[in-house]
mmCIF file of C-alpha atoms in Angstrom:
data_model
loop_
_atom_site.group_PDB
_atom_site.id
_atom_site.type_symbol
_atom_site.label_atom_id
_atom_site.label_comp_id
_atom_site.label_asym_id
_atom_site.label_seq_id
_atom_site.Cartn_x
_atom_site.Cartn_y
_atom_site.Cartn_z
ATOM 1 C CA MET A 234 89.538 115.149 92.194
ATOM 2 C CA THR A 235 87.959 113.528 95.549
ATOM 3 C CA GLY A 236 86.808 115.779 98.215
ATOM 4 C CA THR A 237 89.994 114.870 100.276
ATOM 5 C CA ASP A 238 92.231 116.375 97.649
ATOM 6 C CA TRP A 239 90.070 119.734 97.832
ATOM 7 C CA HIS A 240 91.836 122.620 99.457
ATOM 8 C CA LEU A 241 91.670 126.217 99.556
ATOM 9 C CA PRO A 242 95.553 127.075 99.707
ATOM 10 C CA GLU A 243 94.750 131.131 99.767
ATOM 11 C CA SER A 244 93.743 133.505 101.682
ATOM 12 C CA PHE A 245 91.824 136.938 100.980
ATOM 13 C CA ASP A 246 91.194 139.762 104.216
ATOM 14 C CA PHE A 247 88.116 140.898 103.613
ATOM 15 C CA GLY A 248 87.051 144.161 106.523
ATOM 16 C CA GLY A 249 89.209 141.454 108.746
ATOM 17 C CA GLN A 250 88.131 138.416 107.970
ATOM 18 C CA GLU A 251 89.248 135.558 105.843
ATOM 19 C CA ILE A 252 88.158 134.336 102.617
ATOM 20 C CA ARG A 253 89.895 131.349 101.512
ATOM 21 C CA TRP A 254 90.376 130.786 97.387
ATOM 22 C CA GLY A 255 91.777 128.533 95.374
ATOM 23 C CA VAL A 256 93.114 128.821 91.472
ATOM 24 C CA GLN A 257 93.847 125.826 88.921
ATOM 25 C CA GLY A 258 94.764 125.840 85.171
ATOM 26 C CA GLN A 259 96.155 128.502 82.526
ATOM 27 C CA GLY A 260 94.118 130.409 80.551
ATOM 28 C CA ASP A 261 90.930 133.289 79.842
ATOM 29 C CA PRO A 262 89.970 133.814 84.005
ATOM 30 C CA LEU A 263 86.805 131.916 84.802
ATOM 31 C CA VAL A 264 85.576 132.527 88.174
ATOM 32 C CA LEU A 265 83.053 129.749 90.128
ATOM 33 C CA VAL A 266 80.923 130.783 93.011
ATOM 34 C CA HIS A 267 78.925 128.786 94.759
ATOM 35 C CA GLY A 268 75.731 128.858 96.746
ATOM 36 C CA THR A 269 73.966 127.889 100.302
ATOM 37 C CA PRO A 270 74.205 126.062 102.395
ATOM 38 C CA PHE A 271 77.036 124.529 100.307
ATOM 39 C CA SER A 272 80.582 125.381 99.913
ATOM 40 C CA SER A 273 83.325 125.688 97.138
ATOM 41 C CA ILE A 274 83.410 122.232 97.670
ATOM 42 C CA GLU A 275 80.304 121.961 94.953
ATOM 43 C CA TRP A 276 82.555 122.045 92.231
ATOM 44 C CA ARG A 277 85.242 119.630 92.812
ATOM 45 C CA ARG A 278 84.232 117.510 90.187
ATOM 46 C CA ILE A 279 83.624 120.327 87.729
ATOM 47 C CA ALA A 280 86.653 122.640 88.367
ATOM 48 C CA PRO A 281 89.171 120.252 86.979
ATOM 49 C CA TRP A 282 87.754 119.899 83.754
ATOM 50 C CA LEU A 283 87.203 123.935 83.185
ATOM 51 C CA ALA A 284 91.040 124.065 83.955
ATOM 52 C CA ALA A 285 91.806 122.350 81.096
ATOM 53 C CA HIS A 286 90.502 125.331 79.522
ATOM 54 C CA ALA A 287 91.009 128.242 81.197
ATOM 55 C CA GLN A 288 92.172 129.549 85.096
ATOM 56 C CA VAL A 289 89.593 128.730 87.212
ATOM 57 C CA PHE A 290 89.007 131.163 90.096
ATOM 58 C CA TYR A 291 87.203 129.439 93.120
ATOM 59 C CA PHE A 292 86.358 130.687 96.477
ATOM 60 C CA ASP A 293 84.237 129.782 99.931
ATOM 61 C CA LEU A 294 81.572 133.030 100.873
ATOM 62 C CA LEU A 295 82.110 134.754 103.764
ATOM 63 C CA GLY A 296 80.669 132.487 106.534
ATOM 64 C CA TYR A 297 81.057 129.977 104.460
ATOM 65 C CA GLY A 298 83.280 126.117 104.211
ATOM 66 C CA GLN A 299 86.625 127.090 104.959
ATOM 67 C CA SER A 300 86.403 130.998 104.897
ATOM 68 C CA GLU A 301 86.153 132.778 108.324
ATOM 69 C CA LYS A 302 82.790 132.379 110.541
ATOM 70 C CA ARG A 303 82.171 134.238 113.621
ATOM 71 C CA ALA A 304 79.270 135.416 116.088
ATOM 72 C CA GLY A 305 77.914 138.610 114.808
ATOM 73 C CA GLN A 306 79.034 138.420 111.433
ATOM 74 C CA ASP A 307 77.186 139.583 108.406
ATOM 75 C CA VAL A 308 76.994 137.156 105.946
ATOM 76 C CA SER A 309 74.476 138.253 103.651
ATOM 77 C CA LEU A 310 73.649 138.631 100.347
ATOM 78 C CA GLY A 311 73.967 142.262 101.018
ATOM 79 C CA VAL A 312 77.790 141.653 101.622
ATOM 80 C CA GLN A 313 78.733 138.430 99.160
ATOM 81 C CA ASN A 314 78.865 140.754 96.220
ATOM 82 C CA LYS A 315 81.076 142.790 97.925
ATOM 83 C CA VAL A 316 83.541 140.044 98.624
ATOM 84 C CA LEU A 317 83.390 138.854 95.157
ATOM 85 C CA SER A 318 83.949 142.545 93.952
ATOM 86 C CA ALA A 319 86.693 142.921 95.970
ATOM 87 C CA LEU A 320 88.638 139.382 95.220
ATOM 88 C CA LEU A 321 88.206 140.080 91.292
ATOM 89 C CA ASP A 322 90.399 143.384 91.969
ATOM 90 C CA HIS A 323 92.206 141.637 94.172
ATOM 91 C CA TRP A 324 93.238 138.705 91.024
ATOM 92 C CA LYS A 325 93.675 141.539 89.136
ATOM 93 C CA LEU A 326 90.329 139.838 87.050
ATOM 94 C CA GLY A 327 89.187 142.673 84.683
ATOM 95 C CA LYS A 328 86.140 140.632 82.948
ATOM 96 C CA PRO A 329 86.061 137.221 83.442
ATOM 97 C CA ASP A 330 83.748 134.077 82.395
ATOM 98 C CA VAL A 331 81.299 133.485 85.546
ATOM 99 C CA VAL A 332 79.750 130.509 86.628
ATOM 100 C CA ALA A 333 77.746 131.120 89.771
ATOM 101 C CA HIS A 334 74.981 128.484 91.594
ATOM 102 C CA ASP A 335 71.852 129.351 93.712
ATOM 103 C CA PHE A 336 72.737 132.021 96.502
ATOM 104 C CA GLY A 337 76.318 132.683 93.968
ATOM 105 C CA GLY A 338 73.818 133.576 91.109
ATOM 106 C CA ALA A 339 72.351 136.440 93.183
ATOM 107 C CA THR A 340 75.980 137.571 94.506
ATOM 108 C CA ALA A 341 76.989 137.654 90.561
ATOM 109 C CA LEU A 342 73.845 138.909 89.685
ATOM 110 C CA ARG A 343 74.208 141.549 92.429
ATOM 111 C CA ALA A 344 77.823 142.176 91.552
ATOM 112 C CA HIS A 345 77.466 142.971 87.923
ATOM 113 C CA LEU A 346 74.113 145.320 88.555
ATOM 114 C CA LEU A 347 75.084 147.193 91.299
ATOM 115 C CA ASN A 348 79.081 146.903 91.762
ATOM 116 C CA GLY A 349 79.150 147.676 87.749
ATOM 117 C CA ARG A 350 81.720 144.771 87.693
ATOM 118 C CA ASP A 351 81.677 143.310 83.961
ATOM 119 C CA TYR A 352 81.622 139.404 82.571
ATOM 120 C CA ARG A 353 82.721 137.877 79.798
ATOM 121 C CA SER A 354 79.769 135.754 80.246
ATOM 122 C CA LEU A 355 78.019 134.393 83.097
ATOM 123 C CA THR A 356 76.670 130.472 83.290
ATOM 124 C CA LEU A 357 73.841 130.511 85.885
ATOM 125 C CA ILE A 358 72.920 127.416 87.932
ATOM 126 C CA ASP A 359 69.330 127.280 89.362
ATOM 127 C CA PRO A 360 69.944 131.186 90.766
ATOM 128 C CA VAL A 361 68.194 132.987 93.769
ATOM 129 C CA ALA A 362 66.948 135.407 91.391
ATOM 130 C CA ILE A 363 63.517 136.032 92.000
ATOM 131 C CA ARG A 364 61.275 135.910 94.817
ATOM 132 C CA PRO A 365 59.561 134.178 96.193
ATOM 133 C CA TRP A 366 62.210 132.098 97.505
ATOM 134 C CA GLY A 367 62.726 130.327 100.663
ATOM 135 C CA SER A 368 61.166 126.620 102.219
ATOM 136 C CA PRO A 369 59.208 126.086 104.763
ATOM 137 C CA PHE A 370 62.579 124.845 106.630
ATOM 138 C CA VAL A 371 64.233 127.786 105.505
ATOM 139 C CA GLN A 372 61.368 130.731 106.971
ATOM 140 C CA THR A 373 60.984 128.968 110.139
ATOM 141 C CA ALA A 374 64.722 128.793 110.968
ATOM 142 C CA HIS A 375 65.158 132.596 109.645
ATOM 143 C CA ASP A 376 62.255 133.137 112.538
ATOM 144 C CA TYR A 377 63.929 131.261 115.109
ATOM 145 C CA GLU A 378 67.977 131.263 115.139
ATOM 146 C CA LYS A 379 68.936 130.715 118.759
ATOM 147 C CA VAL A 380 66.342 128.206 119.213
ATOM 148 C CA PHE A 381 67.927 125.921 116.273
ATOM 149 C CA ALA A 382 71.459 127.318 116.570
ATOM 150 C CA GLY A 383 70.741 125.824 120.600
ATOM 151 C CA LEU A 384 69.348 122.250 119.196
ATOM 152 C CA PRO A 385 71.401 119.337 120.571
ATOM 153 C CA ALA A 386 74.170 118.753 118.048
ATOM 154 C CA TYR A 387 72.618 115.637 117.056
ATOM 155 C CA ILE A 388 69.213 116.944 116.161
ATOM 156 C CA HIS A 389 70.692 119.778 114.454
ATOM 157 C CA GLU A 390 73.150 116.863 111.930
ATOM 158 C CA ALA A 391 69.716 115.078 111.658
ATOM 159 C CA ILE A 392 67.813 118.456 110.126
ATOM 160 C CA LEU A 393 71.118 119.104 108.363
ATOM 161 C CA ARG A 394 70.941 115.518 106.746
ATOM 162 C CA ALA A 395 67.532 115.741 105.361
ATOM 163 C CA TYR A 396 68.088 119.150 104.333
ATOM 164 C CA LEU A 397 70.568 118.721 101.966
ATOM 165 C CA ALA A 398 69.706 114.980 100.731
ATOM 166 C CA GLY A 399 66.894 117.041 98.605
ATOM 167 C CA THR A 400 68.771 119.143 97.250
ATOM 168 C CA VAL A 401 69.873 115.686 94.594
ATOM 169 C CA PHE A 402 67.755 113.641 92.193
ATOM 170 C CA HIS A 403 70.364 111.095 92.618
ATOM 171 C CA ALA A 404 71.192 109.770 96.700
ATOM 172 C CA LEU A 405 74.456 111.471 97.859
ATOM 173 C CA ARG A 406 76.702 108.324 99.578
ATOM 174 C CA GLU A 407 77.441 109.151 102.755
ATOM 175 C CA GLU A 408 81.445 110.640 102.351
ATOM 176 C CA GLU A 409 79.464 112.845 100.052
ATOM 177 C CA LEU A 410 77.044 114.310 102.199
ATOM 178 C CA ALA A 411 80.022 114.348 104.287
ATOM 179 C CA LEU A 412 81.776 117.168 102.468
ATOM 180 C CA TYR A 413 78.667 119.222 102.786
ATOM 181 C CA MET A 414 78.048 118.958 106.393
ATOM 182 C CA LYS A 415 81.239 119.226 107.458
ATOM 183 C CA PRO A 416 81.253 122.880 107.415
ATOM 184 C CA TRP A 417 77.830 123.314 109.636
ATOM 185 C CA LEU A 418 79.297 120.899 112.469
ATOM 186 C CA GLY A 419 80.366 121.484 115.872
ATOM 187 C CA ALA A 420 79.465 124.580 117.702
ATOM 188 C CA GLU A 421 80.717 127.089 115.917
ATOM 189 C CA GLY A 422 79.101 125.366 112.243
ATOM 190 C CA GLN A 423 75.965 124.751 113.794
ATOM 191 C CA ALA A 424 75.447 128.628 114.903
ATOM 192 C CA ALA A 425 77.460 129.770 111.505
ATOM 193 C CA PHE A 426 74.259 127.582 109.401
ATOM 194 C CA TYR A 427 71.536 129.187 111.188
ATOM 195 C CA ARG A 428 73.166 132.657 111.151
ATOM 196 C CA GLN A 429 73.107 132.743 107.106
ATOM 197 C CA ILE A 430 69.709 131.454 107.539
ATOM 198 C CA ALA A 431 68.496 134.243 109.488
ATOM 199 C CA GLN A 432 69.688 136.280 107.392
ATOM 200 C CA MET A 433 68.248 135.540 104.597
ATOM 201 C CA ASP A 434 66.132 138.017 103.268
ATOM 202 C CA GLN A 435 64.759 139.407 100.002
ATOM 203 C CA ARG A 436 64.858 141.939 99.752
ATOM 204 C CA PHE A 437 68.466 141.841 98.527
ATOM 205 C CA THR A 438 67.261 140.161 94.822
ATOM 206 C CA ASP A 439 63.908 142.967 94.689
ATOM 207 C CA GLU A 440 66.906 145.338 94.497
ATOM 208 C CA ILE A 441 67.846 143.656 91.392
ATOM 209 C CA GLU A 442 64.464 142.305 89.710
ATOM 210 C CA ASN A 443 63.502 144.984 88.133
ATOM 211 C CA ARG A 444 67.326 145.502 86.424
ATOM 212 C CA PHE A 445 67.594 142.222 84.720
ATOM 213 C CA GLY A 446 67.156 143.841 81.033
ATOM 214 C CA GLU A 447 70.150 145.716 81.821
ATOM 215 C CA MET A 448 72.569 142.924 82.102
ATOM 216 C CA ARG A 449 75.663 143.558 79.772
ATOM 217 C CA CYS A 450 77.333 139.758 79.148
ATOM 218 C CA PRO A 451 75.793 137.128 77.373
ATOM 219 C CA VAL A 452 73.977 134.685 79.614
ATOM 220 C CA THR A 453 72.710 131.222 79.838
ATOM 221 C CA ILE A 454 70.818 129.851 82.617
ATOM 222 C CA LEU A 455 71.325 125.979 83.289
ATOM 223 C CA TRP A 456 68.406 124.524 85.587
ATOM 224 C CA GLY A 457 67.325 121.301 87.461
ATOM 225 C CA LYS A 458 64.492 119.776 85.966
ATOM 226 C CA ASP A 459 62.992 118.213 89.513
ATOM 227 C CA ASP A 460 64.136 121.498 91.281
ATOM 228 C CA ASP A 461 62.315 121.308 93.988
ATOM 229 C CA TRP A 462 63.710 124.298 96.149
ATOM 230 C CA ILE A 463 63.342 127.067 93.002
ATOM 231 C CA PRO A 464 60.915 125.147 90.783
ATOM 232 C CA LEU A 465 61.713 125.142 87.108
ATOM 233 C CA GLU A 466 59.260 128.134 86.446
ATOM 234 C CA ARG A 467 60.776 130.293 87.763
ATOM 235 C CA GLY A 468 63.657 130.155 85.760
ATOM 236 C CA GLN A 469 61.843 130.453 82.948
ATOM 237 C CA GLU A 470 61.019 133.913 83.815
ATOM 238 C CA LEU A 471 64.233 134.752 84.667
ATOM 239 C CA ALA A 472 65.265 133.791 80.874
ATOM 240 C CA ARG A 473 62.154 136.154 79.615
ATOM 241 C CA ARG A 474 63.352 139.289 81.914
ATOM 242 C CA ILE A 475 66.955 138.768 80.669
ATOM 243 C CA PRO A 476 67.322 139.945 76.713
ATOM 244 C CA ASP A 477 68.901 136.908 75.014
ATOM 245 C CA ALA A 478 69.288 134.601 77.689
ATOM 246 C CA GLN A 479 69.929 130.954 76.563
ATOM 247 C CA PHE A 480 67.820 128.078 78.951
ATOM 248 C CA ARG A 481 68.762 124.857 79.715
ATOM 249 C CA VAL A 482 67.021 122.011 81.569
ATOM 250 C CA VAL A 483 68.941 119.171 83.012
ATOM 251 C CA PRO A 484 67.017 116.224 82.995
ATOM 252 C CA ASP A 485 66.645 113.847 86.362
ATOM 253 C CA ALA A 486 68.986 117.053 88.189
ATOM 254 C CA LYS A 487 67.303 118.810 90.759
ATOM 255 C CA HIS A 488 68.478 122.036 92.289
ATOM 256 C CA LEU A 489 72.349 120.446 93.114
ATOM 257 C CA VAL A 490 73.252 120.276 89.320
ATOM 258 C CA GLN A 491 77.034 119.325 90.284
ATOM 259 C CA GLU A 492 76.277 116.610 91.916
ATOM 260 C CA ASP A 493 73.302 114.773 89.659
ATOM 261 C CA ALA A 494 74.850 116.403 86.404
ATOM 262 C CA PRO A 495 78.141 118.127 86.705
ATOM 263 C CA GLU A 496 78.584 116.702 82.542
ATOM 264 C CA ALA A 497 75.895 118.955 81.924
ATOM 265 C CA ILE A 498 77.394 121.995 83.681
ATOM 266 C CA VAL A 499 81.278 121.223 82.113
ATOM 267 C CA ALA A 500 79.525 121.068 78.557
ATOM 268 C CA THR A 501 77.534 124.164 78.848
ATOM 269 C CA VAL A 502 80.144 126.008 80.090
ATOM 270 C CA LEU A 503 82.622 125.061 77.688
ATOM 271 C CA ASP A 504 80.126 125.865 74.842
ATOM 272 C CA PHE A 505 79.491 129.244 76.424
ATOM 273 C CA ILE A 506 82.530 130.020 76.645
ATOM 274 C CA ARG A 507 84.269 129.050 73.365
ATOM 275 C CA ARG A 508 80.897 131.205 71.484
ATOM 276 C CA SER A 509 80.954 134.473 73.817
#
């Protein structure tokens, strides 16, 4: 499936804000949760393969991708777990398999540990879970949101290009990079990009860090060996904190494993859910 084929035809109202979502396939439910600064587009190569074995649900987090963006919006990790929980109710999914990346990992963990959502299995891909997190750029943009949001569009675009380029081991083609950049361009997109950075706060992972021993489902952790954003050692520590967690390293991959090695994700998820 190409990026131009990727669309989220369904709409869900979350507190008067629109969440866009889609579904493919038949079978046991499987939910995909993307990270930042991405959108559900990161699953475009993966969802069709998983949909041959499961009913695959995916969505754009609040303030991301095709979901609603607005001034003054709360798009922090403190709300995204509530979005996921509300969607699970809307979809009538009691105990799905969940695959979550980056901020999506924190979202899935928070929904499980704070909102009581049960999963049949949980696959985490380079998740935000243990402090410290946040690159030097993120820390600077966090402190100067208004300055960055007011930058000329061409400077913002150059920053965005450089930022996204650091997520992959194998350089993105121009058309691939454009897919990830599109939601963050224009006045609305630029403001939304720095809004989500300004609301990044480690207290949201602090709330669950000491509870990883309470996980109620099998967990597999997949990690890009060359991840510059969240180092491999952080993933190894997370695996130590979650009882019986399986830990797998993906060679020649950075933070966005979906682009560097989508086949590793498909193989890992299918193997994991068959054993769960």
